[in-house]
PDB file of C-alpha atoms in Angstrom:
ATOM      1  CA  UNK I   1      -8.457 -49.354 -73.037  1.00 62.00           C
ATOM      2  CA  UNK I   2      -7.591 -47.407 -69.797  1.00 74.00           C
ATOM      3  CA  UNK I   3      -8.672 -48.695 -66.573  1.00 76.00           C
ATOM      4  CA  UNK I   4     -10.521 -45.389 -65.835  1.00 81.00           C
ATOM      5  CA  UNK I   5     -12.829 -42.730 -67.785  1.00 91.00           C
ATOM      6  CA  UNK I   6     -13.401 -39.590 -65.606  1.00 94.00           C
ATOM      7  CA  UNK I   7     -15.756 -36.793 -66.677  1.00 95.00           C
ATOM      8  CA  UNK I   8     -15.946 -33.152 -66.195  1.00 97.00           C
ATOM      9  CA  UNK I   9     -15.534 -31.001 -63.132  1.00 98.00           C
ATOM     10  CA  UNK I  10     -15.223 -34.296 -60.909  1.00 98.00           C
ATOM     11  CA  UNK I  11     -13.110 -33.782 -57.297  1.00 98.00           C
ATOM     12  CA  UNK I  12     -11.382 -37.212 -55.980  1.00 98.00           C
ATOM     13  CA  UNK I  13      -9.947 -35.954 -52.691  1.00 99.00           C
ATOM     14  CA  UNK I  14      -6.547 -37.709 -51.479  1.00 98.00           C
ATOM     15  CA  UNK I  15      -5.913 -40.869 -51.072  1.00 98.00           C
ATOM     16  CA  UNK I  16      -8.573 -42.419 -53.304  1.00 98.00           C
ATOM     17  CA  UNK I  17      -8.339 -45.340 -55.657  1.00 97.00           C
ATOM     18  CA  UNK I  18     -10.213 -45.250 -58.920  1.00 96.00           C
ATOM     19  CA  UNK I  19      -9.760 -47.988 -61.606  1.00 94.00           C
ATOM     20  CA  UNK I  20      -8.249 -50.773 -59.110  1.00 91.00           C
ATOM     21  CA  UNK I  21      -8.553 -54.604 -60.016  1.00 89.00           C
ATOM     22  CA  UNK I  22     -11.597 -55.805 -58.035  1.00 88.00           C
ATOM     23  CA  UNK I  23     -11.455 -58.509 -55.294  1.00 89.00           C
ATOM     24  CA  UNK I  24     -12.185 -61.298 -57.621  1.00 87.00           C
ATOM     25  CA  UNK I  25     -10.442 -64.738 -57.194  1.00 85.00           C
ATOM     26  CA  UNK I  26     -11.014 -68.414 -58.477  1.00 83.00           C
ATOM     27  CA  UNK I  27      -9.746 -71.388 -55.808  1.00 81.00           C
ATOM     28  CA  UNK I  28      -7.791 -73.771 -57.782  1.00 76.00           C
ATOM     29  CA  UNK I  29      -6.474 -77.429 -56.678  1.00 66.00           C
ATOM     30  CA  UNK I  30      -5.983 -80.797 -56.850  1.00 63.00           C
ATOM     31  CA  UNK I  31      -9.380 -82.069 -55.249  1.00 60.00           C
ATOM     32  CA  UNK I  32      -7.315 -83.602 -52.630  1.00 63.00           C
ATOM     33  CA  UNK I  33      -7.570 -79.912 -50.810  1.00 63.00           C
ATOM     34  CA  UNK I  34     -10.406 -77.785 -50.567  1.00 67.00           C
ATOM     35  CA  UNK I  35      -8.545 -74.766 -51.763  1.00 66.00           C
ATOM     36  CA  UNK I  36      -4.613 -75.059 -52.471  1.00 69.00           C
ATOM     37  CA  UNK I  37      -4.583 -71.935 -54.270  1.00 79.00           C
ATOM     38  CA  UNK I  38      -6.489 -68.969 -55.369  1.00 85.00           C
ATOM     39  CA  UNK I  39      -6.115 -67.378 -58.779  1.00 85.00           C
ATOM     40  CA  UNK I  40      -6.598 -63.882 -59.026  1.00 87.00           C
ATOM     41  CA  UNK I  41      -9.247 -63.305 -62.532  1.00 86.00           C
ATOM     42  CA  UNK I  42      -8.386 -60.132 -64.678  1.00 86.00           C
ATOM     43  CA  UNK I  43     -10.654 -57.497 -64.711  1.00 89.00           C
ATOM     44  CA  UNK I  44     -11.565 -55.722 -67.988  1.00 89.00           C
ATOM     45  CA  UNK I  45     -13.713 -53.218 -67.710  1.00 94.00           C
ATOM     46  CA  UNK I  46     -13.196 -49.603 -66.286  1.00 95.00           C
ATOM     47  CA  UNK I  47     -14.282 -47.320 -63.934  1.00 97.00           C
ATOM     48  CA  UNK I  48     -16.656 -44.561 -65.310  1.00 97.00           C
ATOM     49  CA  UNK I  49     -16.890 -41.363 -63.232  1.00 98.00           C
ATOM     50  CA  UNK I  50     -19.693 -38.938 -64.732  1.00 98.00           C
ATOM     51  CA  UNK I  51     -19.804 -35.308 -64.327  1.00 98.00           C
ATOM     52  CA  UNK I  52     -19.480 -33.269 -61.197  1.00 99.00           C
ATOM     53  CA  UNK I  53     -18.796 -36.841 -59.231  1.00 99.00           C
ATOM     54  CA  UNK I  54     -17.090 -36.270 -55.983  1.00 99.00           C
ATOM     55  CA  UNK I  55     -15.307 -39.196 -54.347  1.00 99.00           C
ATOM     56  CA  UNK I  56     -14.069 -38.956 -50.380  1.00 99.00           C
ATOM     57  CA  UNK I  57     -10.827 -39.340 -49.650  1.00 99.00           C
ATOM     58  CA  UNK I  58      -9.385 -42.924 -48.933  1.00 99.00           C
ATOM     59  CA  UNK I  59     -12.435 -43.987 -50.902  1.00 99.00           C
ATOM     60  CA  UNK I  60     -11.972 -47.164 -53.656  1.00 98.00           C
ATOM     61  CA  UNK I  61     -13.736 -47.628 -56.404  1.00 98.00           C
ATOM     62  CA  UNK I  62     -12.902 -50.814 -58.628  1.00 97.00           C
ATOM     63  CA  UNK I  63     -12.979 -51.250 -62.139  1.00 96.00           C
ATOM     64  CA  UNK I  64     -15.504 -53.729 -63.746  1.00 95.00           C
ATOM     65  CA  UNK I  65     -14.762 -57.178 -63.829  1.00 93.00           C
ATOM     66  CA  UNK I  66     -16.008 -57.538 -67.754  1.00 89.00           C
ATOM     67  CA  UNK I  67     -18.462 -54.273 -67.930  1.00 93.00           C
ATOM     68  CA  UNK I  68     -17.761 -51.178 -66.385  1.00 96.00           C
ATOM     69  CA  UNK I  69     -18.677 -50.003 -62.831  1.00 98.00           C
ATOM     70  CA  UNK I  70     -20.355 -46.343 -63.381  1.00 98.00           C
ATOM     71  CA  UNK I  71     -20.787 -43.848 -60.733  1.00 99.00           C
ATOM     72  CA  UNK I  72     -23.816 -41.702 -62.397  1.00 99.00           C
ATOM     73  CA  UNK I  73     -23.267 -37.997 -62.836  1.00 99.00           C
ATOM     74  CA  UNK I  74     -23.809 -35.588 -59.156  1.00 99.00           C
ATOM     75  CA  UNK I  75     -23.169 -38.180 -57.331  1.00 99.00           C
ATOM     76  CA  UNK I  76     -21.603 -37.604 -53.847  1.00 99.00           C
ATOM     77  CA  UNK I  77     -19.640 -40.228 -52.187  1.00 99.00           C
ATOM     78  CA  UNK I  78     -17.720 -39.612 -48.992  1.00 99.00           C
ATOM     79  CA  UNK I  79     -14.799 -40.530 -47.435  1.00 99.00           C
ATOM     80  CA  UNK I  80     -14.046 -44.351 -46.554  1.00 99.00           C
ATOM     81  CA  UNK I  81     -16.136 -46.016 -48.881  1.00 99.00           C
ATOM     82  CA  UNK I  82     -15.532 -49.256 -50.905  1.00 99.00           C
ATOM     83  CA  UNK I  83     -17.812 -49.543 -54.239  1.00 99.00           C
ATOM     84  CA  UNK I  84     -16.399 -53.168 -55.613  1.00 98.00           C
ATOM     85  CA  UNK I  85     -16.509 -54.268 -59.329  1.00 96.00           C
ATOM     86  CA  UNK I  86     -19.382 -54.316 -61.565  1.00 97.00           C
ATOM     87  CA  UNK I  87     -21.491 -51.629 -59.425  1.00 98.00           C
ATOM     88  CA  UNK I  88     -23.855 -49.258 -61.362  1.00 99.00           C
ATOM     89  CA  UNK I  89     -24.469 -46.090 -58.922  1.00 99.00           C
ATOM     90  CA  UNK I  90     -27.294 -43.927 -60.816  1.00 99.00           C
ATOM     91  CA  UNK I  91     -27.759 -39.571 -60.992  1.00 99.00           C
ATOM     92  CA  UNK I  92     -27.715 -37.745 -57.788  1.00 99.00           C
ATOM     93  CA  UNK I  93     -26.971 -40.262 -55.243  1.00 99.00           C
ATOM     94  CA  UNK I  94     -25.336 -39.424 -51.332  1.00 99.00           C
ATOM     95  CA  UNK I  95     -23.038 -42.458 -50.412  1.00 99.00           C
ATOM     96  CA  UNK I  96     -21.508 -41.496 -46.617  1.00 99.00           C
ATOM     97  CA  UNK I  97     -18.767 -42.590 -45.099  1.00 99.00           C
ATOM     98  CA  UNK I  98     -18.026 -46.475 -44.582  1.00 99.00           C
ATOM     99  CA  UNK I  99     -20.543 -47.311 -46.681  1.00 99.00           C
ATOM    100  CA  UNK I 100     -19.607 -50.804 -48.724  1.00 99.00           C
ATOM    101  CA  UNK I 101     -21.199 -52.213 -52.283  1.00 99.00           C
ATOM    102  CA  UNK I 102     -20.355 -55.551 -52.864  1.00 98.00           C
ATOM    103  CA  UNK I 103     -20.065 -56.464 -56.474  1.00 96.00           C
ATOM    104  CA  UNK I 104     -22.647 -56.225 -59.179  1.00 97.00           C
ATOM    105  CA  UNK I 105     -24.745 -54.230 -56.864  1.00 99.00           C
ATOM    106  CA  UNK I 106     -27.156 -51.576 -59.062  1.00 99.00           C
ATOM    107  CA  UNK I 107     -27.859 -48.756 -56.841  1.00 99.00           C
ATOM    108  CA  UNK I 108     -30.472 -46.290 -59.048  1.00 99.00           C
ATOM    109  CA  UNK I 109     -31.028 -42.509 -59.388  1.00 99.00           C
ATOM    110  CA  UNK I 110     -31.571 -40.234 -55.966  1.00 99.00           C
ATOM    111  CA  UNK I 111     -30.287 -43.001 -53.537  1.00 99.00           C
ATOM    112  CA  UNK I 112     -29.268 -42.326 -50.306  1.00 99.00           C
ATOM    113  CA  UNK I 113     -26.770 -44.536 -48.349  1.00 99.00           C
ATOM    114  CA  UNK I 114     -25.981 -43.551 -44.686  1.00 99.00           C
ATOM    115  CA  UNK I 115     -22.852 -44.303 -43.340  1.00 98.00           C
ATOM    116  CA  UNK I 116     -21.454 -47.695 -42.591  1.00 98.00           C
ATOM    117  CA  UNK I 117     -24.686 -48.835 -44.800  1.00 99.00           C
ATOM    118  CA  UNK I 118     -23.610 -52.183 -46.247  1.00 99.00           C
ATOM    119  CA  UNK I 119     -25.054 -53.766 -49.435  1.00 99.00           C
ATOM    120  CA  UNK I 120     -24.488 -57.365 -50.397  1.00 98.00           C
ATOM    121  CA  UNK I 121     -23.763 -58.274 -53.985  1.00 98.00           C
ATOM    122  CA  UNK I 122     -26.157 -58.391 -57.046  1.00 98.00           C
ATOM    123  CA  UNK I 123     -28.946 -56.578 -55.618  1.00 98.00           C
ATOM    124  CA  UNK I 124     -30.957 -53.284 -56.746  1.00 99.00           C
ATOM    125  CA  UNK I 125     -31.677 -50.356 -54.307  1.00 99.00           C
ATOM    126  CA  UNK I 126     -34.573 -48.488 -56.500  1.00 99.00           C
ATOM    127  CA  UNK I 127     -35.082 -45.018 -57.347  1.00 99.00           C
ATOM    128  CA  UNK I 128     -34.762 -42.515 -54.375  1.00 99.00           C
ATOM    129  CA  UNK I 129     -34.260 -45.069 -51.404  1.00 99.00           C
ATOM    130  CA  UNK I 130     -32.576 -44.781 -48.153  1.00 99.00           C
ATOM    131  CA  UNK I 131     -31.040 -46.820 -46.206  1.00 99.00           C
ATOM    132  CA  UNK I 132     -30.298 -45.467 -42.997  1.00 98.00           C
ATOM    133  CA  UNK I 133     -27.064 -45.554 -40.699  1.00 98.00           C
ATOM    134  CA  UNK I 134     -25.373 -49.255 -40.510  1.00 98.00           C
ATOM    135  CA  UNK I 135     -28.557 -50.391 -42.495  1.00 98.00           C
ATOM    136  CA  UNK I 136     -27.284 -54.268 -44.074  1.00 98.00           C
ATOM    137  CA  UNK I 137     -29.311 -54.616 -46.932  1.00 99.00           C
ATOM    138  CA  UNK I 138     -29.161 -58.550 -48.084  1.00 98.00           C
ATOM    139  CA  UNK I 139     -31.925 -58.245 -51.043  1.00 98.00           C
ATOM    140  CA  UNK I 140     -33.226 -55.548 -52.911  1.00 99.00           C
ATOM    141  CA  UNK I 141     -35.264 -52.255 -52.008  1.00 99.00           C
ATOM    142  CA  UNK I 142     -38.571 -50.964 -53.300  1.00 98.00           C
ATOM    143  CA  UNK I 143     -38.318 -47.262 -54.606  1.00 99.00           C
ATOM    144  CA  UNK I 144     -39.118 -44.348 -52.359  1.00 98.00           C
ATOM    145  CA  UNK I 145     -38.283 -46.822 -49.260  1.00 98.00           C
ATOM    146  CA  UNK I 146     -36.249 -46.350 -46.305  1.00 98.00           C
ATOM    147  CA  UNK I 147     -34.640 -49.173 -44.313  1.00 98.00           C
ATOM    148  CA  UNK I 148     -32.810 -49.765 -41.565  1.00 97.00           C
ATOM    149  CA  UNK I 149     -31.579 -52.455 -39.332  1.00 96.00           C
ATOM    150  CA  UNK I 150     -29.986 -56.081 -40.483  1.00 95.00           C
ATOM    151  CA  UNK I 151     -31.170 -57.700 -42.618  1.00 96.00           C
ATOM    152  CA  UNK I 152     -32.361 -54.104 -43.029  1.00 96.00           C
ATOM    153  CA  UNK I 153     -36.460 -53.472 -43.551  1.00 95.00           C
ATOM    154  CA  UNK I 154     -38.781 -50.724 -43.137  1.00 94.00           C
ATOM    155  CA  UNK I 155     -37.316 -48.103 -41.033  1.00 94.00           C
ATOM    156  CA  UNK I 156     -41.270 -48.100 -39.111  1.00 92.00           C
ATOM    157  CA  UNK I 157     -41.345 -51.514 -38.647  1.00 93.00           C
ATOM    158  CA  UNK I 158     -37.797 -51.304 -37.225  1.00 91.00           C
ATOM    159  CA  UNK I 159     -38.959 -48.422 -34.853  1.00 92.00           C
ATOM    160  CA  UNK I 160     -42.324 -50.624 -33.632  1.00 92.00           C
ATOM    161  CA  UNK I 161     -39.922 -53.696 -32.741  1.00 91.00           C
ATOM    162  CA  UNK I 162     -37.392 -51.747 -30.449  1.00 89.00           C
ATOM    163  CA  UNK I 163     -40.569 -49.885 -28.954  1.00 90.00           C
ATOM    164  CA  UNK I 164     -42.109 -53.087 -28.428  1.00 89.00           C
ATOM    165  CA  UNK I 165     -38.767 -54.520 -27.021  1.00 87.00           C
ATOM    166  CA  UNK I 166     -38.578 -51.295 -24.446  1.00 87.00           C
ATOM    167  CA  UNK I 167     -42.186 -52.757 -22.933  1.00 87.00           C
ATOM    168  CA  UNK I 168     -40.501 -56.125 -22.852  1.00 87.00           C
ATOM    169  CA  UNK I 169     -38.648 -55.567 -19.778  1.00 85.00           C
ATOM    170  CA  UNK I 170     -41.342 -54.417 -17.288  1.00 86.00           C
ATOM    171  CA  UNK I 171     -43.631 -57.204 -18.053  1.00 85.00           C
ATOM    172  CA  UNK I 172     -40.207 -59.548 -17.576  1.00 85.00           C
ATOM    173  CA  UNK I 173     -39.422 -58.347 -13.765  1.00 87.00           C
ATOM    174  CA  UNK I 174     -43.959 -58.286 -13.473  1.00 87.00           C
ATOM    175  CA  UNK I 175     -43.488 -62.153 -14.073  1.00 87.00           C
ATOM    176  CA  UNK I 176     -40.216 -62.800 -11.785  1.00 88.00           C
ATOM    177  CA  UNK I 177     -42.317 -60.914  -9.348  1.00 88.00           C
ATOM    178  CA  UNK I 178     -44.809 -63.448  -9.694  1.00 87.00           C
ATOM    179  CA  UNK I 179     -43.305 -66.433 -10.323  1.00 88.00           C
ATOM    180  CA  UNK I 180     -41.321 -65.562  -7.211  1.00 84.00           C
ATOM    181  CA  UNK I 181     -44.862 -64.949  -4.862  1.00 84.00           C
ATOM    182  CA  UNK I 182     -46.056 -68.023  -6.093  1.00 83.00           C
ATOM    183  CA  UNK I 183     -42.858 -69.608  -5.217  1.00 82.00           C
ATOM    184  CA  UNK I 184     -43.348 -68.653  -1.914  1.00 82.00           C
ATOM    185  CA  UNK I 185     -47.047 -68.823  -1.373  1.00 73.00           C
TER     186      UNK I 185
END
């Protein structure tokens, strides 16, 4: 079976790996030593590209592990990205540049992924989510939500904290002003 099934009218711009073995290793030793060696695992599946899939430059996309890892038809993924083994990337999503999957992530229909988003291993981003520039998502993400921040939550709530934290300071140097009068007093 080849490593790779591409469909039609897909563009994969230089320097970009499809089909590649995964980062998948097993530690192996005596028990004397925590790890005295690490075994690399085969992978088996393949990488599905579906129709009018573009894939950056310099971007890597590994085959599956034991099922395939399937980039959904219209999707967009820029340059610099790293979708590991196992990943299931729905219809119509944007992935920008530096973004990184980890394994066994299932990232559904209309995503967006901002760049230098990372996403942890086995977890779902829903239907028509966003995650927005260096968002690290650790858990999954309700549909129709955009998130932000690590571990990366609503995108409001994000935007209330660092308000809040702005206000911090003058009410900081208020109490040095008064802690330093009643120093003195």
């Amino acid at each position: 079976m080849p490593a790779r099934w591409v469909g039609d009218r897909v563009v994969i711009h230089a320097g970009a790996r499809v089909g590649g073995e995964g980062f998948r290793f097993t530690p192996s030793g005596d028990g004397k030593e925590q790890v005295s060696h690490l075994e690399r695992l085969p992978h088996v599946g393949r990488c599905v590209l579906g129709d009018d899939v573009e894939v950056g430059a310099n971007t890597t996309i590994d085959r599956g592990s034991v099922g395939d890892t399937v980039v959904g038809p219209g999707t967009k993924i820029d340059n610099l990205v790293q979708v590991a083994h196992n990943v299931r990337i729905g219809t119509r999503c944007v992935i920008m540049a530096q973004v990184g999957i980890a394994g066994s992530t299932v990232i559904e229909d209309h995503v967006i992924l901002a760049g230098q988003a990372g996403l942890a291993d086995h977890l779902t981003v829903h239907r028509g989510a966003r995650v927005a520039a260096q968002g690290g998502v650790i858990g999954d993400v309700p549909a129709g939500a955009t998130v932000s921040g690590y571990p990366a939550r609503s995108h409001h709530e994000v935007l209330r904290q660092a308000a809040a934290l702005r206000r911090l300071t003058p009410l900081v140097h208020r109490l040095e002003r008064i802690a330093h009068h009643d120093a003195h007093a």
